[in-house]
Coordinates of C-alpha atoms in Angstrom, one line a residue:
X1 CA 0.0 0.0 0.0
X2 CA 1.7 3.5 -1.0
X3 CA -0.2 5.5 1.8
X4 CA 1.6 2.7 4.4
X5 CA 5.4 3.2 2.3
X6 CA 5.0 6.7 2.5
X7 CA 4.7 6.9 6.8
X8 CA 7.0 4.1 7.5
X9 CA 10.0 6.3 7.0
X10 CA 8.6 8.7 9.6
X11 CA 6.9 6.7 12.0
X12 CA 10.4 4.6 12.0
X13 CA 12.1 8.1 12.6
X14 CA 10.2 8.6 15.5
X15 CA 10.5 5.5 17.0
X16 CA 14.1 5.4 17.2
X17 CA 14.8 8.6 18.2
X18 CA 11.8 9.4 20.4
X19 CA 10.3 12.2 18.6
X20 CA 10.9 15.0 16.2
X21 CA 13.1 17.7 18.1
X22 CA 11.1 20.7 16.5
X23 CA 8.1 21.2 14.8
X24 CA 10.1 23.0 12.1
X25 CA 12.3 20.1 11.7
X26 CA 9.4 17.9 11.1
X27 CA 8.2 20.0 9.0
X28 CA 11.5 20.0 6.6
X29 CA 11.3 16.4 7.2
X30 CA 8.2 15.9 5.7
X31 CA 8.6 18.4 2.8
X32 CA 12.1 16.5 1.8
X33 CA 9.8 12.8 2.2
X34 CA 7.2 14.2 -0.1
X35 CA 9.0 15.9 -2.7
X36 CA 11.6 12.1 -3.1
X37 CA 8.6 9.9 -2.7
X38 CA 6.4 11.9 -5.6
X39 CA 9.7 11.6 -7.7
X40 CA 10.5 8.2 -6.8
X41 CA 6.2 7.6 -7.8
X42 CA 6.8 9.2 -11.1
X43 CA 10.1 7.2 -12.2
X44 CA 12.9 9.5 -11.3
X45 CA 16.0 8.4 -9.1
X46 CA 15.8 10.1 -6.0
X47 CA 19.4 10.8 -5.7
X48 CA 19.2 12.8 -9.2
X49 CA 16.1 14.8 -7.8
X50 CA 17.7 16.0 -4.4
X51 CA 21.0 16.9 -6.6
X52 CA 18.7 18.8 -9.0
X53 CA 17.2 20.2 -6.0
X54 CA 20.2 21.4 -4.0
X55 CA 21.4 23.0 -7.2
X56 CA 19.1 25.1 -7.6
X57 CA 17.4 23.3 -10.4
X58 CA 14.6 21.3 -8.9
X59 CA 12.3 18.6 -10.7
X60 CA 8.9 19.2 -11.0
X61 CA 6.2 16.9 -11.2
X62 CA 4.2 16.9 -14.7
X63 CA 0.7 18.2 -14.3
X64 CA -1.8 16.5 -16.1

């Protein structure tokens, strides 16, 4: 199920550590999650998208 992949990641991240340390950090958490697990969705390799990303050339998702 997609909806269960998409929390393990931070429901796992939680349980080891205890909890987020800030709101804002969970925040940029859960913006980085989204924007690799819609690329990952739509066929890209994450690794490219966060590069494209941090250089200030992000990938966008298609509209349709």
């Amino acid at each position: 199920n997609a909806a269960e992949q998409t929390i393990r990641m931070p429901k796992l991240r939680i349980k080891v550590s205890g909890s987020m340390r800030t709101m804002t950090g969970a925040e940029h958490f859960a913006a980085i999650r989204s924007y690799t697990a819609t690329a990952i969705r739509q066929g890209n390799n994450m690794l490219d998208a966060l590069i494209q990303a941090v250089t200030g050339n992000p990938w966008i998702p298609a509209t349709t």
